Amino acid sequence: MRLTRIFACFAAISLLAVPLLVVPQPASRVQQLIADGELRGALNILNGWTADLGGEEQVAVDTIELNLQLGHVDEARQLLERLVIDQPHLEWPRLRLAEIIETTGTLEQRLNAAAARFHENPNAADLRQLVGHARLRGDLQEEARWLEHGFVEGLIQLRDRERLGLLAAAQRKRNEAIEHLLAAVKGRSDAGLPARLTLFRLMIDADRAVEAVDVAISSGLDLSDANLRLVYASQIVGLGQHGLGALLLVRRMNMSAP
Amino acid sequence: MTPIRLCMALLLLTMAAIAPAAAQPVKRDILALVATKEEQGVRHTRVHSLLETPLNHLGYRVVYRDVTEGLPPLAELVNYAAVLTWFENDIALDQQYFLAASVAMEAGVKWLLLGETGVSSEDHLSPAYHQFIGKLGLTDRLTYVSVTYDAAIAVQDEELIGFEAELSPMLVGFPALVKGSPDLEVHLAASSPMIGGNEPAILVATSPKGGYIASGYGVRYVESIDRSSWIVDPFRFFAKALGSTTWPVPDTTTISGRRIYFSHVDGDGWSNLSRAAGHEGDDTISAEVVRLELLEAYPDLPVTIGLIGGDVAEGAPRHADAREAARRIFALPQVEVASHTMTHPFKWIELADYDREDELAELARRRPRMPEPWAAFSRTVGSHDHGREAVGGDPVRAYAQEPFDVELEVQGSLTLAESLAPVGKQAAVYLWSGDTTPFEAVVRATREAGVANLNGGDTRFDAEFPSLAYVAPLSRPVGAERQIYAANSNENTYTNLWQGPYYGQYLLEETWDRTGSPIRLRPKNLYYHMYAGERSDSLEVLRHHLDLVQKDVIAPIEASAYARIVDGFFSAEVERIAPLTWRVKNRRALATLRLDQGEGLMLDPSASVGVIGAVREGNVIYFTLDRTAETVILALKPPSAELSDKLVFRSGRWQLFDYSATRCGATVRGQGYGTPEMLWSAPVGQYAVTATDGDGLVLWRDTVTVGSDGVLAINPAIEGWRPVTFTIDCIAATP
C-alpha cells in the first residue's frame, strides 16, 4: 500500500514534470520576439522545439504561423502534413493545410484535397469543383461519378440531374437516363431543349411513345410552334422500329396544333 | 531527321534553287469580324481572349472590325491573310456577306470559321450561303443534331484533338455540315442517325481555303467553375488552316538567344508603413523595404519602377519619405524610371467621357462613408489594383483634388518621376493603373511623350487557371493606338486582391514554366506592387522568384524594352525575297526572328544582313538581330558538315549591336545586366578578346581557345550598364 502510494506520488510528479521539460522555458522570449517583430529570431527558437510537435500545440501553431508570415510555405506545409497525420483530432491543421493547397497547390493536389473533404463532409462547394473540373477535362465517367455522389447526398439540383441524365444517355444507360431526365424535365420549366429531345427520343426508343408525347406536351412543348413540332418529329428519324409510336406522335401533334 | 522532314527540307532547297527572286510580302494580318456590342468591346471578345494568343505566336496580327460594318471592299480584303469569325448567338449575316466572302476566298483570302456560320434561317437555303460554305469544302445538310447520345465519333485526329481537354463522349449538338470537297482535311467528325447515310458531320477541318471548328468543339467552357480549356490544339489548327509557317516570325519572348526576363513594379502602397519582419514599428515605408530587400540585393536584375505622382505630391501622407525613397530607388543603375500615373485612375473607361461635375458629385456621395478625411488628396484604395475594396466601391481615381487632365496624367507624371531621378535618366514607360483599359487619347499621349506603355492582360497558366485560355495576347488595339499587356499577372490575382494569403504568388513559377515549355509563349515577368514591402510573406515570394531567375539562363531587360519589342512585332514587315531569304523592315526594337520548323536549315551568315547569330532549340531556331541594323536580311541554307569560317553568335545575357565581321573575328557592342555570358560558334583556334568601354578604356582582355566543340565562351566579370565594345580577333585559326 505504502509502495503503491510512493509509486503514485512519483507518477504524479512525472506527469507534471514531463510537460515542464517538454514545454520550453523561454516561451515568453518567443512571444516577446514576435511582439517586437523579430519573427526570424522567434522562428529560430521555435524550429528547435518542433521535433516533437505532439508535445505542445502552441509551439506548432506559432511555428507554422511564423513560417507562413515569413513566406516559408514549404516548411509550413510539411509541418502541417505531419500534424494532420500525428494528431488527427486537431481541426486547425487541416484548415491551414487546405488553405495552402488552395493557394499554391497543383491542380491535382487541389482536387485530391477537395475529394478528401467531400468524403469526410459532403458539401456543395467541393462537389462543384470536382464535377466542374471533371467536365472541363472531358472525363465523362468521373463527372458522372461525382454527380451520383451528389445525388446520393442530396446535394444536386434539377439542372444537375438533367446533366446526369445526359451523361447516362451518352453511356448508353437508357433507363437511368430516362429517370434523371424525367425528373429534370418535369421539375424544371427551363430544362434545355437537348434534354427534352433526348428524353423524348429515349422514351420512343424504349417503346414509350405515348408517354413521350405526354411528357413533351405537359412539360411545355409549344404545339403552335411549327418549327419546334418539326424538331420533335425529326427525332423519330432512325427509330423506325417504333413506327407506331411515331405515327401516334405525329397524329397527336397535328390534332393538337392550332 | 525523319524522312518526311528531310523531304521537306529538300523541297525547300529545290524551291530555293529554281524560284525567281521577287519580293513577296508575307501577309501577317487577320481580319476578325466581331460583335463588339454583344461581346462588350474588343477586350471581351472570344477572338481577343482566346484566339489572338496562338495567332500572335504564329506571327499574325489581328485587326478587329465590327460585324455590323460588314466586310471591307475586296481591294482591302486581299491584303489580309485571312478573315476570322467566331459567332455564337443571333448573328444574322446577309447574302451580300456570303457573296463577298466567296469572292474573297476565290481571290486567295483564307477563311477561319469558328462557331456558327452566322447564316439566318431565312438565308439558309440561299445559293450565296451554300457557295460560301462550299468554298470551305463543306456542304450544309440543313439539319441540326440536338440529340447526340447515339452520335459517334467517326474521325478524330489525335494530333489536333485533345490538346488540354479530352473530347467528351457526350457530344454537344452540331450542325450537319458534311464533307463537300476532297481537299477538306477532316480532323474531327461525328456520325448520327439524324443525318443518315455515311456522311459524318464535320466538327473540325482545314482546307486550302481555311478552316472550320464547330461551336463547342474548339474550347470547352464550364460555367459552374468559370473555367475554359482547349479541345483543339489552336497552334496546329491555325498553322494548318493558314498554310505553312515557313517564314521568320517576329518573336517577343527571346533576346540574344535566351528567354527574356523583365520585372516591373506599380507604385501602389509606396508610402504604406511596412509590417515586414525587421521593420515592424520602425516607420519604414514599403518602398524603402522593397529597395533594401528586393532591388539592392539583386543588382544584376533590372526592374522598372512606376511612381504614382500623387504619392509624392505635397499633402500626401508621408510624401517627404516617399520622395526620398524615389530618389534612392531611381538612383540605382538597374532601375528604370516609370510612371504609374499621376492620380491613379481606377476606372479609365469612365475617364473617356470625363465630367468634373459628375466626379465631384460622386465624391460627395462617398465622402460621409470615407474612412479618412477627404481633403487635399483623397487617398483611397481600389479593389482593382490595390487590394482592399474602397468604401462604396472603387472611386474613378485615387487622387481627385484636381480635374482629370490627360496632359497632367501622362506628361505631368513622367516629368515628376524624372525630377526624382539622377540628371539625364529619363522615364521610359507608362504603367496603366486600375482597370487597365485606357482610352485612345491617353494611349496616344504616352506615344507622343516618347515612352512605351504597359499593363493589363493578367496572364496566368497554372493550377488555378489551367489553360492556354488564360494567356493574354500581346496587346489590345485602342482605336489607332495599341496598349501593350504585361507578360504575367501581378500578385493581386494570387492574393485575393491583396487580402491574403499573401504568399499566393508562389504559383507564378508554374506560369513561367508553362509559358516557357513546350512552346515559349511569353517572357518571364515578375510584376508586383510596392505594397509587397508591407509583409514578410510577400517579400519572401518575390525573393524566391528573384533567386530563381538569378540562377536561370535568361536575358534580363527593362520593361520598356519588352514593350518596345512588342511594338516592333506589330510594325515589322516581312517579305520573302528568295525562297530561303527574307527581308524585315520597320521592326523598331524587335530583336529576334524565329523559325518554328527549322530542321534541315541553318543561318547563312554570309548572305544575311543585320543578323548576328542563331541558336537552335529543338526544331525552333531563334535569330538574334543587330539592334542598330535598319533593315534585316535573313538568309538560310542547308546544314553544312564543314565548320563555318565565320563567328556566329549563339546566345548571351546582354543585347548586342553594331556588329561587324572582320577577317576571322568580329567587333560588337553589348549592353545588359550581370556578366555577358556570351557563347559564339567559331572555328577551332585561339582568339584574343578585348572589352573596352565608351572611352576606349580596356576593361578586360584575354586569350580564349576554341576546341573541337566550336564554342567560344566570353564571360568577363564586367558590368554592362553602359555599352561595352568587344573585339574578337583570331590569333591562330585552324582551317
Coordinates of C-alpha atoms in Angstrom, one line a residue, chain B residues 379-717:
Chain B
R379 CA -6.1 58.7 -50.8
T380 CA -8.3 55.8 -51.2
V381 CA -7.6 52.3 -52.3
G382 CA -9.2 50.3 -55.0
S383 CA -10.1 46.7 -55.5
H384 CA -8.6 46.6 -59.0
D385 CA -5.0 47.1 -58.2
H386 CA -4.5 48.0 -54.6
G387 CA -6.2 45.1 -52.9
R388 CA -8.7 46.4 -50.4
E389 CA -12.1 47.3 -51.6
A390 CA -12.7 51.0 -51.0
V391 CA -15.8 52.1 -49.2
G392 CA -18.6 52.4 -51.7
G393 CA -16.5 50.6 -54.3
D394 CA -13.6 51.9 -56.3
P395 CA -13.6 55.7 -57.0
V396 CA -12.8 56.8 -60.5
R397 CA -9.4 58.0 -59.3
A398 CA -7.3 57.7 -56.1
Y399 CA -6.3 61.4 -56.2
A400 CA -9.2 63.6 -57.3
Q401 CA -8.2 67.1 -56.0
E402 CA -7.6 68.4 -59.5
P403 CA -9.8 67.8 -62.5
F404 CA -8.6 64.9 -64.7
D405 CA -6.3 66.1 -67.4
V406 CA -4.6 63.8 -70.0
E407 CA -1.6 66.0 -70.2
L408 CA -1.1 66.1 -66.4
E409 CA -1.8 62.4 -66.1
V410 CA 0.8 61.4 -68.7
Q411 CA 3.4 64.0 -69.3
G412 CA 3.0 65.6 -65.9
S413 CA 3.6 62.3 -64.1
L414 CA 6.5 61.3 -66.3
T415 CA 8.2 64.7 -65.7
L416 CA 7.6 64.3 -61.9
A417 CA 9.1 60.9 -61.9
E418 CA 12.1 62.1 -63.9
S419 CA 12.6 65.0 -61.5
L420 CA 13.4 62.5 -58.7
A421 CA 15.8 60.5 -60.9
P422 CA 19.5 61.4 -61.5
V423 CA 20.1 64.0 -64.1
G424 CA 19.8 62.5 -67.6
K425 CA 17.9 59.4 -66.5
Q426 CA 14.6 59.6 -68.3
A427 CA 11.2 57.9 -67.6
A428 CA 10.8 55.2 -70.2
V429 CA 7.4 53.6 -69.8
Y430 CA 3.9 54.4 -68.5
L431 CA 2.3 51.7 -66.5
W432 CA -1.5 51.6 -66.6
S433 CA -3.4 51.5 -63.4
G434 CA -6.8 50.3 -62.1
D435 CA -8.9 48.5 -64.7
T436 CA -6.1 48.9 -67.3
T437 CA -8.5 49.9 -70.0
P438 CA -7.0 53.2 -71.2
F439 CA -8.8 55.1 -74.0
E440 CA -7.3 56.1 -77.3
A441 CA -6.4 59.7 -76.4
V442 CA -4.4 58.7 -73.3
V443 CA -2.5 55.9 -75.1
R444 CA -1.7 58.4 -77.8
A445 CA -0.4 60.8 -75.1
T446 CA 2.1 58.2 -74.0
R447 CA 3.3 57.6 -77.5
E448 CA 3.6 61.4 -78.1
A449 CA 5.5 61.6 -74.8
G450 CA 8.0 59.2 -76.3
V451 CA 7.5 56.4 -73.8
A452 CA 6.3 52.9 -74.1
N453 CA 3.1 51.8 -72.3
L454 CA 2.4 48.6 -70.4
N455 CA 0.0 46.6 -68.2
G456 CA -3.2 44.7 -68.4
G457 CA -3.7 41.1 -69.6
D458 CA -3.3 39.3 -66.3
T459 CA -1.7 36.3 -67.9
R460 CA -1.8 33.1 -65.8
F461 CA -1.3 29.5 -66.7
D462 CA -1.3 27.4 -63.5
A463 CA -3.3 25.2 -61.2
E464 CA -5.9 27.8 -60.7
F465 CA -6.1 28.9 -64.4
P466 CA -5.0 25.6 -66.0
S467 CA -5.3 26.6 -69.7
L468 CA -3.7 28.5 -72.5
A469 CA -7.1 30.3 -72.5
Y470 CA -5.6 32.5 -69.6
V471 CA -2.5 33.6 -71.5
A472 CA -3.4 37.0 -72.7
P473 CA -2.5 38.2 -76.2
L474 CA 0.4 40.7 -76.6
S475 CA -1.7 43.8 -76.8
R476 CA -5.1 45.4 -77.2
P477 CA -5.9 47.7 -80.0
V478 CA -7.3 51.0 -78.8
G479 CA -8.5 52.9 -81.8
A480 CA -5.4 53.7 -83.8
E481 CA -3.2 53.1 -80.8
R482 CA -2.1 50.0 -79.0
Q483 CA -2.0 49.0 -75.3
I484 CA 0.8 46.6 -74.6
Y485 CA -0.1 43.9 -72.0
A486 CA 2.2 42.8 -69.2
A487 CA 3.5 39.3 -69.8
N488 CA 2.3 38.0 -66.5
S489 CA -0.2 38.9 -63.8
N490 CA 0.7 40.7 -60.6
E491 CA 0.2 39.5 -57.1
N492 CA -3.4 40.7 -56.9
T493 CA -4.8 37.8 -58.7
Y494 CA -2.9 35.4 -56.5
T495 CA -3.7 37.0 -53.1
N496 CA -7.5 37.6 -53.4
L497 CA -6.9 41.2 -54.2
W498 CA -4.3 41.6 -51.5
Q499 CA -6.5 40.2 -48.8
G500 CA -4.3 37.1 -48.3
P501 CA -2.9 34.6 -48.3
Y502 CA -0.1 36.9 -49.2
Y503 CA 2.2 34.1 -50.3
G504 CA -0.1 33.3 -53.2
Q505 CA 2.3 34.5 -55.9
Y506 CA 4.4 31.4 -55.4
L507 CA 2.2 30.0 -58.1
L508 CA 3.8 32.4 -60.6
E509 CA 6.6 29.8 -61.1
E510 CA 4.2 27.4 -62.7
T511 CA 3.1 30.1 -65.2
W512 CA 6.7 30.7 -66.0
D513 CA 7.3 27.0 -66.6
R514 CA 4.1 26.5 -68.7
T515 CA 4.6 29.6 -70.8
G516 CA 8.2 28.6 -71.4
S517 CA 7.8 25.0 -72.5
P518 CA 6.9 23.1 -74.7
I519 CA 6.2 26.4 -76.5
R520 CA 8.0 29.5 -75.5
L521 CA 5.0 31.9 -75.4
R522 CA 5.9 34.6 -73.0
P523 CA 9.0 36.1 -71.3
K524 CA 9.3 35.7 -67.5
N525 CA 7.8 38.8 -66.0
L526 CA 8.0 39.5 -62.3
Y527 CA 5.3 42.1 -61.7
Y528 CA 4.2 43.4 -58.3
H529 CA 3.1 46.4 -56.4
M530 CA 5.1 48.5 -53.8
Y531 CA 2.8 47.2 -51.1
A532 CA 4.6 43.9 -51.3
G533 CA 7.0 45.6 -49.0
E534 CA 4.4 45.7 -46.3
R535 CA 4.7 42.0 -45.5
S536 CA 7.3 39.3 -44.9
D537 CA 5.5 36.6 -46.8
S538 CA 5.0 38.7 -50.0
L539 CA 8.7 39.7 -49.8
E540 CA 9.7 36.1 -49.4
V541 CA 7.7 35.1 -52.5
L542 CA 9.5 37.8 -54.6
R543 CA 12.9 36.8 -53.2
H544 CA 12.1 33.2 -54.2
H545 CA 11.4 34.3 -57.8
L546 CA 14.4 36.6 -58.0
D547 CA 16.6 33.8 -56.7
L548 CA 15.2 31.5 -59.4
V549 CA 15.9 33.9 -62.2
Q550 CA 19.3 34.7 -60.9
K551 CA 20.2 31.1 -61.4
D552 CA 18.4 30.8 -64.7
V553 CA 19.6 31.2 -68.3
I554 CA 17.8 34.4 -69.2
A555 CA 18.3 37.7 -70.9
P556 CA 17.2 40.4 -68.4
I557 CA 15.9 43.6 -70.0
E558 CA 13.8 46.6 -68.8
A559 CA 10.0 46.6 -69.0
S560 CA 10.1 49.4 -71.6
A561 CA 12.4 47.3 -73.8
Y562 CA 9.8 44.4 -73.7
A563 CA 7.0 46.8 -74.6
R564 CA 9.0 48.2 -77.5
I565 CA 9.8 44.7 -78.7
V566 CA 6.1 44.1 -78.8
D567 CA 5.6 47.3 -80.7
G568 CA 8.2 46.0 -83.1
F569 CA 6.2 42.8 -83.5
F570 CA 3.3 44.8 -84.8
S571 CA 5.2 47.2 -87.0
A572 CA 7.6 44.7 -88.6
E573 CA 7.0 44.0 -92.3
V574 CA 8.4 40.7 -93.6
E575 CA 8.8 39.9 -97.2
R576 CA 10.3 37.0 -99.0
I577 CA 13.0 38.0 -101.4
A578 CA 14.1 34.5 -102.3
P579 CA 12.8 31.1 -101.3
L580 CA 15.0 30.9 -98.3
T581 CA 15.7 34.6 -97.8
W582 CA 13.5 37.2 -96.1
R583 CA 13.8 41.0 -95.7
V584 CA 12.4 42.5 -92.5
K585 CA 11.7 46.3 -92.3
N586 CA 10.2 48.6 -89.7
R587 CA 11.0 46.2 -86.9
R588 CA 11.9 49.0 -84.5
A589 CA 13.1 47.3 -81.3
L590 CA 12.2 43.8 -82.4
A591 CA 15.3 41.8 -81.5
T592 CA 14.6 38.2 -82.6
L593 CA 13.2 36.3 -85.6
R594 CA 12.0 32.7 -85.0
L595 CA 11.7 29.8 -87.3
D596 CA 9.4 27.0 -85.9
Q597 CA 10.3 24.4 -88.5
G598 CA 14.0 24.9 -88.6
E599 CA 15.0 21.3 -89.0
G600 CA 17.2 21.0 -92.1
L601 CA 18.1 24.7 -92.2
M602 CA 20.7 26.9 -90.7
L603 CA 21.7 30.6 -90.9
D604 CA 23.7 31.6 -93.8
P605 CA 25.8 34.4 -92.2
S606 CA 27.5 35.4 -95.4
A607 CA 24.2 36.2 -97.2
S608 CA 22.4 37.7 -94.1
V609 CA 22.5 41.3 -93.1
G610 CA 21.8 42.6 -89.5
V611 CA 21.7 39.0 -88.2
I612 CA 24.3 38.4 -85.5
G613 CA 23.6 34.8 -84.8
A614 CA 21.3 31.9 -84.3
V615 CA 20.6 29.3 -81.7
R616 CA 18.6 26.2 -82.1
E617 CA 16.2 24.7 -79.5
G618 CA 14.7 21.5 -80.8
N619 CA 13.2 22.4 -84.2
V620 CA 13.0 26.1 -83.4
I621 CA 15.7 28.5 -84.4
Y622 CA 16.0 31.9 -82.8
F623 CA 17.9 34.5 -84.9
T624 CA 19.5 37.4 -83.0
L625 CA 19.2 40.7 -84.8
D626 CA 21.5 43.6 -84.6
R627 CA 19.7 46.4 -82.7
T628 CA 21.3 49.0 -85.0
A629 CA 20.5 47.4 -88.3
E630 CA 17.8 49.4 -90.1
T631 CA 16.8 46.5 -92.4
V632 CA 17.4 42.9 -91.8
I633 CA 18.0 40.2 -94.4
L634 CA 17.8 36.7 -93.1
A635 CA 19.2 34.0 -95.3
L636 CA 19.1 30.3 -94.6
K637 CA 20.9 27.4 -96.1
P638 CA 21.1 23.6 -95.6
P639 CA 23.2 22.4 -92.7
S640 CA 26.8 22.1 -93.7
A641 CA 29.2 19.4 -92.5
E642 CA 32.0 21.9 -92.8
L643 CA 32.7 24.3 -90.0
S644 CA 31.9 27.8 -90.8
D645 CA 34.8 30.1 -91.2
K646 CA 32.8 32.9 -89.5
L647 CA 32.0 33.8 -86.0
V648 CA 28.3 33.2 -85.3
F649 CA 26.7 34.4 -82.1
R650 CA 24.7 31.8 -80.2
S651 CA 23.4 33.3 -77.0
G652 CA 24.2 35.6 -74.2
R653 CA 22.8 37.7 -71.4
W654 CA 23.4 41.1 -73.0
Q655 CA 21.8 42.6 -76.1
L656 CA 24.3 43.1 -78.9
F657 CA 24.5 45.7 -81.6
D658 CA 26.9 47.4 -84.1
Y659 CA 28.2 44.0 -85.2
S660 CA 30.8 43.8 -87.9
A661 CA 32.7 40.8 -89.1
T662 CA 36.4 41.1 -89.5
R663 CA 38.8 38.7 -91.4
C664 CA 38.5 36.0 -88.8
G665 CA 36.8 37.7 -85.9
A666 CA 34.3 40.4 -85.1
T667 CA 33.6 43.5 -83.2
V668 CA 30.3 44.0 -81.5
R669 CA 28.9 46.3 -78.8
G670 CA 26.9 44.9 -75.9
Q671 CA 24.8 46.2 -73.0
G672 CA 23.0 44.4 -70.3
Y673 CA 22.7 43.3 -66.7
G674 CA 25.1 40.9 -64.9
T675 CA 28.0 39.5 -66.8
P676 CA 27.7 39.0 -70.6
E677 CA 27.8 35.1 -70.6
M678 CA 28.3 35.1 -74.4
L679 CA 28.6 31.9 -76.5
W680 CA 29.7 32.1 -80.1
S681 CA 30.3 29.4 -82.7
A682 CA 33.8 29.8 -84.0
P683 CA 36.4 27.8 -86.0
V684 CA 38.9 25.9 -83.9
G685 CA 41.8 28.1 -82.8
Q686 CA 42.9 30.9 -80.4
Y687 CA 41.3 34.3 -80.1
A688 CA 42.3 37.5 -78.5
V689 CA 39.2 39.1 -76.9
T690 CA 39.2 42.6 -75.6
A691 CA 36.4 44.5 -73.9
T692 CA 36.6 48.3 -73.9
D693 CA 34.3 51.0 -72.5
G694 CA 32.9 54.0 -74.4
D695 CA 36.1 55.9 -73.8
G696 CA 38.3 53.1 -75.2
L697 CA 39.5 52.1 -71.8
V698 CA 40.3 48.4 -71.7
L699 CA 38.0 46.7 -69.2
W700 CA 39.2 43.2 -69.8
R701 CA 41.5 41.3 -72.1
D702 CA 42.1 37.6 -72.5
T703 CA 43.0 34.8 -75.0
V704 CA 40.3 32.2 -75.5
T705 CA 40.8 28.8 -77.0
V706 CA 38.1 27.2 -79.2
G707 CA 38.3 23.5 -79.2
S708 CA 36.6 20.8 -81.4
D709 CA 33.2 21.8 -79.9
G710 CA 33.5 25.0 -81.8
V711 CA 32.3 27.1 -78.8
L712 CA 33.9 30.4 -78.0
A713 CA 32.8 31.4 -74.5
I714 CA 33.2 35.0 -73.3
N715 CA 32.2 35.9 -69.8
P716 CA 34.3 38.6 -68.2
A717 CA 33.3 39.9 -64.8

